[in-house]
């Protein structure tokens, strides 16, 4: 739903609420997708939210709306609800979504809900909650098809019709041995084309990708993107099939991880998770800015060290911004390219030298261009060739060093298995600030014989 | 496949090639996924690539390998192949992938291939090529199931068994009227549970999402992510169903768009598309750095304007780096949060004032903290309260203004329908550099009465 339609719908719902036009509202509630309703709810009062919620007839849709609401809206919303009513809805939801919700709740409420739920369902949820955050185990669903490898095609078709008629997305028919270990995968089409008494193990494909319950969700996403599959089977440490991760969850992961990558690079990693509060955001951004502040203070001492030069040639100061700016910007370009390249798999840590060499070449080339340009400006303004040359060389040096550091640091962090996105930003910026200022003053002092 | 396994496999393939161990190589070729083979191909000679390629038995797999190879490797690879051999493989590939390949080829080769292909298939490809880049029409496949709304469930099941047995992913059964216009959607399960003589229009769901052939692919991706669907039907301007976009293409889009977003923000937007050449990269990065260079030169003239102050108090220069750095960094944080928020739909342009107000508050708060800190350093070093206060106020001002500009500029660009990711970077950086330097010298000159 685009902005305009969203706005029109929100307005008309508000109008209908004022007129208390229940039949009309009921029609809208049951026709509009839960993902859109969640956005509309954000701008309604709590009592209006409840009034509309009660109009939804499909209990599964109520569950989707639960999952789609943002954290704050959801917590306020269910604070007023009876535990039994909440549980009635949760029991219609996929267990991975219920686990997400349980995690958001205060502990006492979460416990109460789990106790009230049917035993089988609460156990499924508690099983999921036992796996670490951001692992395959945490986001998998138990809603998969597992056929025995010694069964025939005919037996398999029968069990599909009996046991598995409720499975939402029967893309892949996983095949397991007598211990439940994953041994292969088949498809509806294969079941139909072979002769009915062929055992599955004779025609199943044994090239089946799987992940472990403790595999990082980012790895799962990479697998799905790389091999264009719709679901990944998840096995435990005994290779027993325990769940699948479906592509819709993978899409969410890919979006989240990209956002996290971007925000981490500027030191605002968790901001979208814990939004809204100014103080939380301040706390999140503080450390990154501290690194940069430290760099600035070191630059200050370096400049202080060259105070004698500066007092003789005051206009040395005038070129500090452009030299720092050019170094900082090309350094950010290099590190961004490397960080994103590593996280999408387009670059590999083993290619470190070719990547760094390429970035250094670009840095030197752009340094030559901008160094000459800025040198010409300096010459036109002060007509002092030695000074203009100093400025030029300082720009070339700082841009080359920046491209070198900007590409090498994330590569090294990647090789040390430290997240390049987190570590590169403050490190690269601070380092480049210091190097740029130092080179500039050192070169100028030498060339101008100050 | 992880780094280590990839390395081991590549090494053993190279060893087997030296020993010319054809049976062994053939086994590896037919067992390894095409996505992994494409990576291995990158490090092999052209003749070795062809030798291995000929060992692949499954012609569909050859097609996947075509799609997975990076542009350069692919162009060299097929330069040696006979047109008939290329066409034989293309005819087994989905038409959207063939269109991608045709677009990469030199025009004469592309024409020759299209002429050699079977008429039906080349027409499908040429249809796709007629749609603009990055539109739904360009990435859709004609591989969908369309059932007539006036047919019964029984008739529908029969046509699934006859006409549509080859459709790869039969998740959604689209329903059309007598003119082929999309009117609803149904599922295998629904077909089975209703009584066999019920017409589809009586039980199909009419709440079906669709996009137009000219819809931007990013919009398609948002729809899929928002509503957790596995395919989106694509209709023409008459609402006639002409194709579907499947979730595996959507995953690629989401990854590409996120990467583009990140790179655009630092002025390196197209780098992963046209990689490898240092000159191309230099050209791509040049304009963004030019904006920042211009900002630096303006800052230079501003400082020149305050030369008198500077000659009296040379250590004014020493704080330029830290004041610029703090402003620049918080400005980047603000603009990154806003740009990413807008592109993921977590922020909306209509919320401009609440977003800008929040960022300004964060900027002022962090400005107060770091302004005091840096002021204390200045006081300890020079014991000149008026100077220390100037430095503090300059830090507070530059950080507040930076957060304000950093959040407001992308919001305004978003409202004007200009891509915030492209426009904000250079604009924000340049602006903040200038403002920070100006405020600093102006405040210091006033307070120190220079």
Short mmCIF file of C-alpha atoms in Angstrom, two decimals, chain A residues 1-3 6-7 31 33 35-39 68 165-169 171-172 188-189 207 209 221-230 247-252 254-256 258-263 265-268 271-272 275-279 281-297 299-301 303-304 307 310-312 314-315 317-322 324-326 329-330 332-334 336-338 340-350 357-359 361-363 365-366 369-370 373-374 377-378 381-382 399 403 429 433 437 441, chain B residues 1 3 6-7 31 33 35-39 68 165-169 171-172 188-189 207 209 219 221-230 247-252 254-256 258-263 265-268 271-272 275-279 281-297 299-301 303-304 307 310-312 314-315 317-322 324-326 329-330 332-334 336-338 340-350 357-359 361-363 365-366 369-370 373-374 377-378 381-382 399 403 429 433 437 441:
data_model
loop_
_atom_site.label_atom_id
_atom_site.label_comp_id
_atom_site.label_asym_id
_atom_site.label_seq_id
_atom_site.Cartn_x
_atom_site.Cartn_y
_atom_site.Cartn_z
CA UNK A 1 0.00 0.00 0.00
CA UNK A 2 1.52 3.31 -0.98
CA UNK A 3 1.63 6.52 1.07
CA UNK A 6 -2.47 4.52 3.40
CA UNK A 7 -3.36 8.09 4.30
CA UNK A 31 -10.54 -6.87 3.88
CA UNK A 33 -4.06 -6.92 5.08
CA UNK A 35 0.55 -5.62 7.58
CA UNK A 36 -1.35 -2.47 6.57
CA UNK A 37 -3.56 -2.52 9.65
CA UNK A 38 -0.47 -2.50 11.85
CA UNK A 39 0.61 0.79 10.30
CA UNK A 68 3.36 -6.93 12.52
CA UNK A 165 -2.35 -31.95 4.61
CA UNK A 166 -1.86 -28.92 6.88
CA UNK A 167 1.72 -28.07 5.92
CA UNK A 168 1.61 -24.52 4.58
CA UNK A 169 4.30 -24.71 1.91
CA UNK A 171 7.84 -27.27 -1.75
CA UNK A 172 10.34 -29.76 -0.58
CA UNK A 188 5.88 -33.82 -5.59
CA UNK A 189 6.68 -34.14 -9.26
CA UNK A 207 22.51 -33.15 -2.73
CA UNK A 209 21.75 -28.32 1.76
CA UNK A 221 20.35 -16.13 4.32
CA UNK A 222 23.49 -16.39 2.19
CA UNK A 223 22.70 -20.03 1.41
CA UNK A 224 19.15 -19.23 0.33
CA UNK A 225 20.28 -16.30 -1.81
CA UNK A 226 23.13 -18.24 -3.36
CA UNK A 227 21.25 -21.39 -4.31
CA UNK A 228 17.79 -19.87 -4.97
CA UNK A 229 15.99 -22.25 -2.63
CA UNK A 230 12.70 -21.63 -0.82
CA UNK A 247 12.27 -17.81 2.52
CA UNK A 248 9.93 -15.16 3.99
CA UNK A 249 12.00 -15.13 7.18
CA UNK A 250 15.15 -15.01 5.08
CA UNK A 251 13.93 -11.86 3.31
CA UNK A 252 13.46 -10.17 6.67
CA UNK A 254 18.54 -9.90 4.54
CA UNK A 255 16.86 -6.53 5.01
CA UNK A 256 17.74 -6.36 8.68
CA UNK A 258 21.80 -4.80 5.37
CA UNK A 259 20.36 -2.08 7.60
CA UNK A 260 22.55 -3.18 10.48
CA UNK A 261 25.62 -3.17 8.21
CA UNK A 262 24.92 0.37 7.09
CA UNK A 263 24.24 1.70 10.56
CA UNK A 265 29.51 1.60 9.69
CA UNK A 266 28.59 4.99 11.13
CA UNK A 267 28.39 3.78 14.72
CA UNK A 268 24.60 3.69 15.06
CA UNK A 271 19.22 2.38 16.50
CA UNK A 272 16.33 0.85 14.60
CA UNK A 275 14.14 3.43 18.44
CA UNK A 276 12.26 6.41 19.79
CA UNK A 277 14.18 7.41 22.91
CA UNK A 278 16.66 10.25 22.44
CA UNK A 279 18.72 9.00 25.36
CA UNK A 281 20.15 6.84 20.62
CA UNK A 282 22.65 9.12 22.34
CA UNK A 283 24.08 6.20 24.26
CA UNK A 284 24.38 4.11 21.10
CA UNK A 285 26.19 6.80 19.13
CA UNK A 286 28.46 7.94 21.96
CA UNK A 287 31.37 5.47 21.65
CA UNK A 288 31.86 5.94 17.94
CA UNK A 289 31.98 9.72 18.34
CA UNK A 290 34.37 9.24 21.25
CA UNK A 291 36.85 7.51 18.95
CA UNK A 292 36.57 10.35 16.49
CA UNK A 293 36.92 12.92 19.30
CA UNK A 294 40.09 11.20 20.46
CA UNK A 295 41.44 11.42 16.90
CA UNK A 296 40.63 15.13 16.82
CA UNK A 297 42.40 15.72 20.11
CA UNK A 299 45.36 16.03 15.72
CA UNK A 300 45.21 19.04 18.01
CA UNK A 301 48.42 18.02 19.76
CA UNK A 303 49.17 20.89 15.22
CA UNK A 304 50.33 22.28 18.58
CA UNK A 307 52.96 25.88 16.32
CA UNK A 310 52.03 28.00 12.00
CA UNK A 311 52.98 31.30 13.62
CA UNK A 312 55.29 32.07 10.68
CA UNK A 314 49.32 31.48 9.41
CA UNK A 315 47.58 30.51 6.17
CA UNK A 317 45.68 26.58 8.77
CA UNK A 318 43.39 27.48 5.89
CA UNK A 319 44.08 24.19 4.08
CA UNK A 320 43.45 21.91 7.06
CA UNK A 321 39.74 21.40 6.19
CA UNK A 322 40.25 20.47 2.55
CA UNK A 324 41.22 16.34 6.07
CA UNK A 325 38.00 16.29 4.08
CA UNK A 326 39.50 14.72 0.96
CA UNK A 329 35.92 10.99 2.12
CA UNK A 330 38.02 8.69 -0.02
CA UNK A 332 35.10 6.20 3.71
CA UNK A 333 34.52 5.20 0.08
CA UNK A 334 37.22 2.54 0.23
CA UNK A 336 32.45 1.08 2.55
CA UNK A 337 33.18 -0.78 -0.67
CA UNK A 338 35.26 -3.36 1.15
CA UNK A 340 29.83 -4.28 1.75
CA UNK A 341 31.83 -6.45 -0.64
CA UNK A 342 32.79 -8.76 2.21
CA UNK A 343 29.28 -9.03 3.58
CA UNK A 344 27.69 -9.79 0.22
CA UNK A 345 30.41 -12.26 -0.70
CA UNK A 346 31.56 -10.20 -3.71
CA UNK A 347 34.96 -9.80 -2.08
CA UNK A 348 36.89 -12.41 -0.15
CA UNK A 349 39.43 -11.87 2.61
CA UNK A 350 41.91 -13.98 0.68
CA UNK A 357 46.31 -2.48 -4.45
CA UNK A 358 43.29 -1.42 -6.49
CA UNK A 359 42.10 1.01 -3.81
CA UNK A 361 45.77 3.03 -7.19
CA UNK A 362 42.42 4.80 -7.16
CA UNK A 363 43.52 6.85 -4.16
CA UNK A 365 45.02 8.74 -9.11
CA UNK A 366 42.32 10.83 -7.46
CA UNK A 369 43.89 15.09 -9.74
CA UNK A 370 42.67 16.84 -6.62
CA UNK A 373 43.58 21.29 -8.41
CA UNK A 374 43.98 22.37 -4.78
CA UNK A 377 44.07 27.30 -5.90
CA UNK A 378 46.84 27.76 -3.31
CA UNK A 381 45.82 32.82 -3.81
CA UNK A 382 49.34 33.16 -2.33
CA UNK A 399 44.24 10.53 -0.15
CA UNK A 403 42.47 4.64 0.48
CA UNK A 429 38.24 7.90 10.44
CA UNK A 433 42.41 12.44 10.50
CA UNK A 437 47.17 16.52 9.56
CA UNK A 441 52.41 19.97 8.52
CA UNK B 1 30.06 -23.46 0.47
CA UNK B 3 35.88 -20.40 2.12
CA UNK B 6 35.84 -23.75 -1.77
CA UNK B 7 39.62 -23.59 -1.62
CA UNK B 31 27.74 -33.14 -8.20
CA UNK B 33 26.15 -26.75 -7.53
CA UNK B 35 26.68 -21.41 -8.10
CA UNK B 36 29.86 -22.92 -6.65
CA UNK B 37 31.26 -23.91 -10.06
CA UNK B 38 30.96 -20.29 -11.21
CA UNK B 39 33.31 -19.24 -8.42
CA UNK B 68 25.97 -17.37 -12.27
CA UNK B 165 2.58 -30.05 -15.10
CA UNK B 166 5.83 -28.26 -15.99
CA UNK B 167 5.32 -25.13 -13.89
CA UNK B 168 8.26 -25.02 -11.48
CA UNK B 169 6.59 -23.47 -8.46
CA UNK B 171 2.26 -22.00 -5.06
CA UNK B 172 -0.44 -19.75 -6.31
CA UNK B 188 -4.20 -26.35 -4.35
CA UNK B 189 -5.68 -26.94 -0.93
CA UNK B 207 -7.68 -9.96 -2.30
CA UNK B 209 -1.83 -8.20 -4.91
CA UNK B 219 8.38 -1.62 -5.13
CA UNK B 221 10.49 -6.25 -3.44
CA UNK B 222 8.79 -4.16 -0.77
CA UNK B 223 5.45 -5.83 -1.52
CA UNK B 224 6.94 -9.31 -1.21
CA UNK B 225 8.75 -8.45 2.01
CA UNK B 226 5.72 -6.71 3.48
CA UNK B 227 3.13 -9.39 2.78
CA UNK B 228 5.34 -12.50 2.99
CA UNK B 229 4.29 -13.81 -0.43
CA UNK B 230 6.29 -16.10 -2.69
CA UNK B 247 10.80 -14.65 -4.52
CA UNK B 248 14.29 -15.78 -5.58
CA UNK B 249 14.57 -12.77 -7.89
CA UNK B 250 13.22 -10.58 -5.10
CA UNK B 251 16.01 -11.70 -2.78
CA UNK B 252 18.58 -10.65 -5.36
CA UNK B 254 16.80 -6.66 -1.99
CA UNK B 255 20.51 -7.41 -1.73
CA UNK B 256 21.40 -5.31 -4.75
CA UNK B 258 20.79 -2.42 -0.15
CA UNK B 259 24.30 -2.48 -1.61
CA UNK B 260 23.45 0.34 -3.98
CA UNK B 261 22.00 2.37 -1.13
CA UNK B 262 25.15 1.99 0.92
CA UNK B 263 27.52 2.80 -1.93
CA UNK B 265 25.72 7.34 0.23
CA UNK B 266 29.49 7.57 -0.15
CA UNK B 267 29.40 8.42 -3.83
CA UNK B 268 30.46 5.05 -5.18
CA UNK B 271 31.16 0.36 -8.38
CA UNK B 272 30.04 -3.23 -8.02
CA UNK B 275 34.06 -3.43 -11.21
CA UNK B 276 37.71 -4.19 -11.84
CA UNK B 277 38.92 -1.15 -13.79
CA UNK B 278 40.71 1.47 -11.69
CA UNK B 279 39.77 4.17 -14.22
CA UNK B 281 36.10 3.46 -10.31
CA UNK B 282 37.98 6.75 -10.37
CA UNK B 283 35.39 8.23 -12.72
CA UNK B 284 32.53 7.04 -10.52
CA UNK B 285 34.00 8.49 -7.34
CA UNK B 286 35.20 11.75 -8.87
CA UNK B 287 32.02 13.88 -8.65
CA UNK B 288 31.31 13.15 -5.01
CA UNK B 289 34.87 14.06 -4.04
CA UNK B 290 34.56 17.18 -6.16
CA UNK B 291 31.64 18.36 -4.02
CA UNK B 292 33.67 17.76 -0.90
CA UNK B 293 36.70 19.50 -2.46
CA UNK B 294 34.57 22.53 -3.22
CA UNK B 295 33.41 22.57 0.40
CA UNK B 296 37.03 22.44 1.55
CA UNK B 297 37.99 25.33 -0.72
CA UNK B 299 36.26 26.60 4.14
CA UNK B 300 39.72 27.76 3.08
CA UNK B 301 38.37 31.16 2.02
CA UNK B 303 39.57 30.79 7.29
CA UNK B 304 41.42 33.26 5.06
CA UNK B 307 43.43 35.51 9.05
CA UNK B 310 44.47 33.54 13.42
CA UNK B 311 47.69 35.54 13.34
CA UNK B 312 46.95 36.77 16.86
CA UNK B 314 47.70 30.73 16.21
CA UNK B 315 46.44 27.83 18.31
CA UNK B 317 44.03 26.30 14.11
CA UNK B 318 44.70 23.36 16.38
CA UNK B 319 41.00 22.78 17.05
CA UNK B 320 39.87 22.83 13.43
CA UNK B 321 40.19 19.04 13.03
CA UNK B 322 38.20 18.08 16.10
CA UNK B 324 35.07 19.48 11.77
CA UNK B 325 35.38 15.80 12.67
CA UNK B 326 32.67 15.84 15.32
CA UNK B 329 30.56 12.30 12.03
CA UNK B 330 27.28 13.08 13.73
CA UNK B 332 26.79 11.23 8.72
CA UNK B 333 25.06 9.27 11.48
CA UNK B 334 21.89 11.34 11.16
CA UNK B 336 22.51 7.49 7.28
CA UNK B 337 19.71 6.72 9.74
CA UNK B 338 17.26 8.80 7.75
CA UNK B 340 18.09 3.85 5.44
CA UNK B 341 14.88 4.48 7.37
CA UNK B 342 13.25 5.94 4.27
CA UNK B 343 14.35 3.13 2.00
CA UNK B 344 13.20 0.35 4.35
CA UNK B 345 9.91 2.12 5.05
CA UNK B 346 10.66 2.50 8.77
CA UNK B 347 10.52 6.28 8.36
CA UNK B 348 8.10 8.25 6.22
CA UNK B 349 8.64 11.65 4.62
CA UNK B 350 5.47 12.90 6.28
CA UNK B 357 13.45 17.22 16.08
CA UNK B 358 14.70 13.91 17.46
CA UNK B 359 18.00 14.17 15.57
CA UNK B 361 17.92 16.76 20.30
CA UNK B 362 20.49 13.99 19.98
CA UNK B 363 22.91 16.41 18.29
CA UNK B 365 22.88 16.41 23.80
CA UNK B 366 26.01 14.85 22.31
CA UNK B 369 28.86 16.26 26.25
CA UNK B 370 31.67 16.51 23.72
CA UNK B 373 35.04 17.51 27.11
CA UNK B 374 36.92 19.32 24.35
CA UNK B 377 41.12 19.89 27.07
CA UNK B 378 41.50 23.42 25.67
CA UNK B 381 46.31 23.18 27.60
CA UNK B 382 46.07 27.00 27.31
CA UNK B 399 27.20 19.11 16.17
CA UNK B 403 22.43 16.64 13.09
CA UNK B 429 29.32 16.78 4.10
CA UNK B 433 32.35 21.44 6.76
CA UNK B 437 34.54 26.20 10.32
CA UNK B 441 36.02 31.28 13.87
#
